[in-house]
CSV table of C-alpha atoms in Angstrom, one decimal:
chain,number,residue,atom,x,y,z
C,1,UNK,CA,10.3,-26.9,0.8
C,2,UNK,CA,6.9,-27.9,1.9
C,3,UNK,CA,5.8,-24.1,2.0
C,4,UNK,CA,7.2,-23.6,-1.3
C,5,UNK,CA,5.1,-26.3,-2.6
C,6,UNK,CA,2.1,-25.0,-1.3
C,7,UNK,CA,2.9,-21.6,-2.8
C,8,UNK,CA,3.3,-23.0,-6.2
C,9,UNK,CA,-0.1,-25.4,-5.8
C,10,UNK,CA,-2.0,-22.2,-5.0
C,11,UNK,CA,-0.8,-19.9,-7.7
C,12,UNK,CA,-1.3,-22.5,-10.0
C,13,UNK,CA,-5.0,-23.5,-9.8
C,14,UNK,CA,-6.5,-20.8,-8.8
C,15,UNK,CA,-7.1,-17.1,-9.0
C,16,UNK,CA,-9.6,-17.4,-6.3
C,17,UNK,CA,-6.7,-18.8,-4.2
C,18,UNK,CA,-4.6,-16.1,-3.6
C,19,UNK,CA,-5.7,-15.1,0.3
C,20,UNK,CA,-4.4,-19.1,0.8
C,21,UNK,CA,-1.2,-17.7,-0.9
C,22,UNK,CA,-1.0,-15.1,1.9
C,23,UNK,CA,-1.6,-17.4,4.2
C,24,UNK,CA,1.5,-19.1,3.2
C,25,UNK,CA,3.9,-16.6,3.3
C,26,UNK,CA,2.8,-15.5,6.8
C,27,UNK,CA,5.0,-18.2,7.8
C,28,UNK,CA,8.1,-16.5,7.0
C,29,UNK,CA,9.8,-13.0,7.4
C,30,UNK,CA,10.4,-10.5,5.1
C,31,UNK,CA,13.7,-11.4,4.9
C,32,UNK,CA,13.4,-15.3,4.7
C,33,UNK,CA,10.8,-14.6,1.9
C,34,UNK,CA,13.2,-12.6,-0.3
C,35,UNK,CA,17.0,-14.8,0.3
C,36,UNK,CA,15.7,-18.3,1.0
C,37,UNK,CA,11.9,-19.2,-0.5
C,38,UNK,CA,12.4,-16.8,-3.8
C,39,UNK,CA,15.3,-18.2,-5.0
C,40,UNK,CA,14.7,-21.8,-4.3
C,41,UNK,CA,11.2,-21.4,-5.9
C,42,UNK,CA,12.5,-20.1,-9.3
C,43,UNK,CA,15.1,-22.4,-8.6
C,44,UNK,CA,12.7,-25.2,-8.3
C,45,UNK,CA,10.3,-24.5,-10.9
C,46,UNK,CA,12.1,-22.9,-13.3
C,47,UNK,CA,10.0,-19.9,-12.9
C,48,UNK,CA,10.3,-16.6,-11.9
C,49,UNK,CA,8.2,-16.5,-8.3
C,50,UNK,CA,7.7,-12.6,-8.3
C,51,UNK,CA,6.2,-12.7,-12.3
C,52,UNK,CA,4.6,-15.7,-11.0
C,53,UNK,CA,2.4,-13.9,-8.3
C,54,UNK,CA,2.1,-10.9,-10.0
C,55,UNK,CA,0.1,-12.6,-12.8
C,56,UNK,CA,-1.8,-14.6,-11.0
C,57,UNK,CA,-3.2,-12.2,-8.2
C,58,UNK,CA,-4.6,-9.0,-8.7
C,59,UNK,CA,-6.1,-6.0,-7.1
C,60,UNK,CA,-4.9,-5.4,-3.0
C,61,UNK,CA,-3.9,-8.3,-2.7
C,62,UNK,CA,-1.0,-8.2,-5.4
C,63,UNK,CA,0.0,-4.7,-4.2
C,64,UNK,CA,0.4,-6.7,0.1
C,65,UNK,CA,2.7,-9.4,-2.6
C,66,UNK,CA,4.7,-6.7,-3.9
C,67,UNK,CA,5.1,-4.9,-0.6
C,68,UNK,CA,6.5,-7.7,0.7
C,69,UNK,CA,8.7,-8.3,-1.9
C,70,UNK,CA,10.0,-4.7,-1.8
C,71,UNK,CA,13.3,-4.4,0.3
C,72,UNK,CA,12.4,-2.5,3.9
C,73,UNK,CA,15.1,0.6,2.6
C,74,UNK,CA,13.2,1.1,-0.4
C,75,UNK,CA,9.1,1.2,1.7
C,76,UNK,CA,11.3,3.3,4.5
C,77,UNK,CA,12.6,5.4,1.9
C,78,UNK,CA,9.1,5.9,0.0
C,79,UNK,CA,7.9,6.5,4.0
C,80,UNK,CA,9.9,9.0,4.7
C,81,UNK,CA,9.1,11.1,1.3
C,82,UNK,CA,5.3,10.5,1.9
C,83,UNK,CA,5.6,12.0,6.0
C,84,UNK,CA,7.0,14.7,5.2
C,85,UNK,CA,4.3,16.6,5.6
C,86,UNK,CA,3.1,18.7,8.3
C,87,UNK,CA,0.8,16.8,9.8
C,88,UNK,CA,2.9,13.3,9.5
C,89,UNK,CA,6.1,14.5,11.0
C,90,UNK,CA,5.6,12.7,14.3
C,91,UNK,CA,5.3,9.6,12.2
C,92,UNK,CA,8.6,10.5,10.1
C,93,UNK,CA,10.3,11.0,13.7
C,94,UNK,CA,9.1,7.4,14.8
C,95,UNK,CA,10.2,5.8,11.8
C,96,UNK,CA,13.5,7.5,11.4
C,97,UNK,CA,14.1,6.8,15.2
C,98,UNK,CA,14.6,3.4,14.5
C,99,UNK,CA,17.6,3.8,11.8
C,100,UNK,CA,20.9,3.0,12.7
C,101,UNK,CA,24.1,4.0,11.1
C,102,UNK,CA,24.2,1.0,8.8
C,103,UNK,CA,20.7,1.3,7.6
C,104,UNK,CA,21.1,4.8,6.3
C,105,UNK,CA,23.2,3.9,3.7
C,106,UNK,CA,21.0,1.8,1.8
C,107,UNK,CA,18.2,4.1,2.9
C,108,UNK,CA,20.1,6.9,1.1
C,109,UNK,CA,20.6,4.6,-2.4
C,110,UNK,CA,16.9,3.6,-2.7
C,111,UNK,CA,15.5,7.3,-1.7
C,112,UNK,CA,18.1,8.4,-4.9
C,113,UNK,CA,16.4,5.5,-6.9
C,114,UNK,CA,12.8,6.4,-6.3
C,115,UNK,CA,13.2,9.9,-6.4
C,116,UNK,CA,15.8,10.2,-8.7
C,117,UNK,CA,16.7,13.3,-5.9
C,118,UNK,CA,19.7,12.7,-3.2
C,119,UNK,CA,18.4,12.6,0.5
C,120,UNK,CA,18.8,16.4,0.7
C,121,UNK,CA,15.8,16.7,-1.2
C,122,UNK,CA,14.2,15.3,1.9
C,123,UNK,CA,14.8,17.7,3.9
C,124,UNK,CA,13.8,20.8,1.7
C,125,UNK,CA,10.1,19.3,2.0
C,126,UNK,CA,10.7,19.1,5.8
C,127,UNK,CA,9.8,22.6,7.7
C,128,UNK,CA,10.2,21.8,11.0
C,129,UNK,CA,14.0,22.5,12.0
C,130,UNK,CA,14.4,20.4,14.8
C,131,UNK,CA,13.1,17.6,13.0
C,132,UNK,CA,15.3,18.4,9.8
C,133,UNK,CA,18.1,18.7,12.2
C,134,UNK,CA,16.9,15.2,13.5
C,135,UNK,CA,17.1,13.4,10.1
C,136,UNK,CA,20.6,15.2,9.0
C,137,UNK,CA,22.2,13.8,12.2
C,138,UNK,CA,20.5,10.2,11.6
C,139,UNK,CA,21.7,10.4,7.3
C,140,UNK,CA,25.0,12.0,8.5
C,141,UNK,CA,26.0,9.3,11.2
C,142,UNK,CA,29.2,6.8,10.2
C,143,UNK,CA,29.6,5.4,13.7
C,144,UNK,CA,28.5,3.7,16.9
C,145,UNK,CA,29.3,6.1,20.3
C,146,UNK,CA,32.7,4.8,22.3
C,147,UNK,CA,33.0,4.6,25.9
C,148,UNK,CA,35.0,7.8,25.9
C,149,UNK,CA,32.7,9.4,24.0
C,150,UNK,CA,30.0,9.2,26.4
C,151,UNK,CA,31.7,10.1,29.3
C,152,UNK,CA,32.7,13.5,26.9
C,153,UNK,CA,29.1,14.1,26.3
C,154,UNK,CA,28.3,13.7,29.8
C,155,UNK,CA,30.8,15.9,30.6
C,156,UNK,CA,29.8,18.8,27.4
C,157,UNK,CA,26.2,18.4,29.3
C,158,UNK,CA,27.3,20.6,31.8
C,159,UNK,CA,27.5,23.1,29.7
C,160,UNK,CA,25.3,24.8,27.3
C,161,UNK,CA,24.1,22.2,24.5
C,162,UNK,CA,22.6,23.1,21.2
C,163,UNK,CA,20.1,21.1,19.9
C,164,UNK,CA,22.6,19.5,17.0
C,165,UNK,CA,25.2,18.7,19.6
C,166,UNK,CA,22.3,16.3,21.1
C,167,UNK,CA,21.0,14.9,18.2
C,168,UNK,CA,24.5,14.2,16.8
C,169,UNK,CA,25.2,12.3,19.9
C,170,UNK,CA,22.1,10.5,20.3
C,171,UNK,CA,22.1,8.8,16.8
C,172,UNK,CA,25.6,7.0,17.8
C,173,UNK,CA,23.7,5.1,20.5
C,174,UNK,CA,23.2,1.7,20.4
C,175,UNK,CA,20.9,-0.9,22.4
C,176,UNK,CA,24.4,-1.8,23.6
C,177,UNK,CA,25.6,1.5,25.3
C,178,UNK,CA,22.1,3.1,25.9
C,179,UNK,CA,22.5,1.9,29.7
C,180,UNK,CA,25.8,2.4,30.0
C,181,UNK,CA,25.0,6.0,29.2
C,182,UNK,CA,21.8,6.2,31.2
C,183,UNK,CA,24.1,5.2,34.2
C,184,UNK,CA,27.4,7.5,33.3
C,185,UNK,CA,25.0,10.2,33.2
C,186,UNK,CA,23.4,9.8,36.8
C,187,UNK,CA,26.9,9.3,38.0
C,188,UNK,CA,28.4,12.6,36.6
C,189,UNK,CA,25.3,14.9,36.7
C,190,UNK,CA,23.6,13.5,40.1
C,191,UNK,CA,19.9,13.2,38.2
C,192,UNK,CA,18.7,11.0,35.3
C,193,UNK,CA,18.6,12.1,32.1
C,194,UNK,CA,15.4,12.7,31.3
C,195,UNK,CA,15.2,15.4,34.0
C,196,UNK,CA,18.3,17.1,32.8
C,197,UNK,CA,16.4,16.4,28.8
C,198,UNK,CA,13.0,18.5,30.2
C,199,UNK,CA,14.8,21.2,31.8
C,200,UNK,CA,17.6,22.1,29.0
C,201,UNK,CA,15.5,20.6,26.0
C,202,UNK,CA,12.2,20.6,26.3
C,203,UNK,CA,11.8,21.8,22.4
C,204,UNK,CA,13.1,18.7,21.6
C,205,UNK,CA,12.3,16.4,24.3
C,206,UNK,CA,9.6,14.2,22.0
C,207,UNK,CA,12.4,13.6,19.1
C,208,UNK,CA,15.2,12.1,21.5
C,209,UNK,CA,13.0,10.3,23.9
C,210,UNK,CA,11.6,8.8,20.7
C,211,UNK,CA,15.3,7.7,19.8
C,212,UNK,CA,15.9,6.2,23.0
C,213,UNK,CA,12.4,4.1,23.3
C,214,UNK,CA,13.6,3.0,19.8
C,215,UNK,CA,16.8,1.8,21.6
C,216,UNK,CA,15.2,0.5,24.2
C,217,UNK,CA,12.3,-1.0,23.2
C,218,UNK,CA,12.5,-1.6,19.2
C,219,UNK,CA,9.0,-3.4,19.6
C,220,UNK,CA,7.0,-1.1,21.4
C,221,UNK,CA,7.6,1.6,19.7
C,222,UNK,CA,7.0,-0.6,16.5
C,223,UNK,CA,3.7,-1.8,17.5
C,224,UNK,CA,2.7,1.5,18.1
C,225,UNK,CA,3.3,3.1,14.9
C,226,UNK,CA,1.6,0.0,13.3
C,227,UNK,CA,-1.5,0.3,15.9
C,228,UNK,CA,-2.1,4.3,15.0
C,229,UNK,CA,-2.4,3.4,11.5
C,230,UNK,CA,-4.9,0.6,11.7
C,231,UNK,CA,-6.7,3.2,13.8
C,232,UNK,CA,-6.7,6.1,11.5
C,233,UNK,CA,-5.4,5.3,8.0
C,234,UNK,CA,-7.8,4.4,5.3
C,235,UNK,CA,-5.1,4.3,2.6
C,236,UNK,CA,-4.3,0.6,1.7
C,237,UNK,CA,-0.9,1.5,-0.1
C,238,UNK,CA,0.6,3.0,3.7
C,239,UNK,CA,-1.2,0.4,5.2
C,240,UNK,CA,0.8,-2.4,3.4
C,241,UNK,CA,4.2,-1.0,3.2
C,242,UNK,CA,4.0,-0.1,7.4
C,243,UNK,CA,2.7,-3.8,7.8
C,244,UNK,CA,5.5,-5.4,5.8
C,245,UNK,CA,8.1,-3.3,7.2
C,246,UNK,CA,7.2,-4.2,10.6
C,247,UNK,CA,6.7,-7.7,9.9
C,248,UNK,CA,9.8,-8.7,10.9
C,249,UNK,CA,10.6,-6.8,13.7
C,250,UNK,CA,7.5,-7.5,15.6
C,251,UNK,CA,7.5,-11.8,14.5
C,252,UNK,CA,8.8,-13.0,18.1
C,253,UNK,CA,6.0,-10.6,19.5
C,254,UNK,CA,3.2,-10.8,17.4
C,255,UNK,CA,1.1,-12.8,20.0
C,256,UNK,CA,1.1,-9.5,22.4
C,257,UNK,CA,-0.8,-7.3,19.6
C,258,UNK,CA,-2.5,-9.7,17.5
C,259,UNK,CA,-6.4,-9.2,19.8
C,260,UNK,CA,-5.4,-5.6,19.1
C,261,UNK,CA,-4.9,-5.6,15.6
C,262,UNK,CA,-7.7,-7.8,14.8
C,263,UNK,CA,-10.3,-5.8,16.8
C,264,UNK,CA,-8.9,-2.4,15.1
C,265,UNK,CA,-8.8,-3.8,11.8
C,266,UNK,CA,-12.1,-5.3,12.0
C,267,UNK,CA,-13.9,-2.1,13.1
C,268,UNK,CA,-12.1,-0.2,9.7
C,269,UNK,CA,-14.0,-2.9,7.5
C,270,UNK,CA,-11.5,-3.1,5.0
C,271,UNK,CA,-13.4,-5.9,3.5
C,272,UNK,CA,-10.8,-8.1,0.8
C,273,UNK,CA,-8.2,-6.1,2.0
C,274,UNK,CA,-9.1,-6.9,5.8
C,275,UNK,CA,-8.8,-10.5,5.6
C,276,UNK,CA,-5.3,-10.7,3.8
C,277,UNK,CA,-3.8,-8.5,6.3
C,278,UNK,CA,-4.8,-10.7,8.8
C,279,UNK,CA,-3.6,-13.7,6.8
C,280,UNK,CA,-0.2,-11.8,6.5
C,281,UNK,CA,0.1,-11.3,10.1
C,282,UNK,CA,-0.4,-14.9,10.4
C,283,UNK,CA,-4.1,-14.4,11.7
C,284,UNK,CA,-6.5,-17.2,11.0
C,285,UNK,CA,-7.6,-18.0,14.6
C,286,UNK,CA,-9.3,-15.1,15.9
């Protein structure tokens, strides 16, 4: 309550305040932003909170307000469309990696609202076949992998896999049964699977071991996409939708990339822009 009260002091005084406003909702996720503060704001105040902060900030810093007001389907969905070129596919692959079967359906609704298109308009922009194959498997995937079903796939690995066959399987892993898997495999085969992945697969070795790190180490591989584009990207629109998205998954973590991100996003001098990001990450101290 105290936070929403402080939201609704800012956007009431002051246009000039509306970095403080950021400030403020650096104190919550994505998710606690959108179920919990929106609706006991309007609730509160009889007032709509997203009107409220649209009219009242402007510029970049209304565009980081709408981001994260936007739900994370609808920015991965808009993320997906805008990687799909050439020279962003290793960032499509990293993003996609971290969708799970339950994900992908509302990834599927908002890319048919944005687009008006269904999701197999995605993959006619997408050249590459392994990496179309990638995103079919991951948009085509209804369930988690069973116990039975790894110790099949372990057992098909003895014989000659296609490409499909592996992405098919490795979609239906979860954090749960990734070590189980990893283990089943050493005990059947007699090497770890990441030897077995370089011999028979090394077309495809980047795209699964990228599914598995997602698996594995949600945050790392989070943090990394977010680092490479506060290296590289001087486009404030990407810059805000990755940040938001990633918000939430990185919050327990934040403190291990925050010198990092700071130092990055200082050296891109994104002036206004810079110091809201920072505010967003809940970076005041540095």
């Amino acid at each position: 309550n105290e936070g929403i009260d402080q939201l609704y002091e800012v956007l009431k005084n002051s246009h000039s305040k509306e970095k403080d406003a950021v400030s403020i909702l650096a104190q919550f996720t994505n998710e606690q932003i959108i179920k919990k503060i929106i609706p006991k704001y309007n609730q509160k105040y009889n007032r709509n909170m997203i009107e409220h902060i649209q009219h009242e900030s402007q510029g970049l810093v209304r565009r980081l307000f709408t981001t994260i007001l936007t739900p994370r389907y609808q920015i991965w969905a808009q993320l997906l469309f805008d990687f799909s070129g050439t020279k962003m596919l290793p960032h499509l692959v990293k993003i996609a990696s971290l969708i799970d079967h339950q994900d992908r359906f509302r990834l599927i609704q908002n890319y048919q609202e944005l687009f008006s298109q269904p999701i197999d308009h995605l993959f006619t922009l997408i050249k590459d076949q392994n990496i179309n194959l990638y995103l079919k498997s991951i948009m085509k995937n209804e369930y988690e992998i069973t116990d039975d079903g790894i110790l099949q796939f372990c057992e098909d690995c003895k014989q000659i896999m296609t490409a499909q066959q592996m992405f098919e399987f490795i979609v239906t892993l979860t954090p749960k049964k990734l070590p189980k898997f990893l283990q089943q495999f050493k005990i059947q085969l007699g090497y770890n699977f990441d030897v077995y992945l370089l011999k028979a697969h090394g077309e495809i070795k980047d795209i699964v071991q990228c599914r598995l790190l997602s698996l594995e180490a949600p945050v790392q591989q989070i943090a990394d996409i977010l680092m490479q584009f506060i290296k590289k990207t001087k486009d404030d629109v990407i810059l805000s939708q990755v940040t938001c998205v990633f918000r939430d998954y990185l919050w327990k973590d934040l403190n291990l990339y925050y010198k990092d991100m700071v130092e990055h996003i200082k050296a891109n001098q994104w002036g206004r822009y810079e110091d809201a990001i920072l505010r967003l990450w809940g970076i005041e101290w540095f």
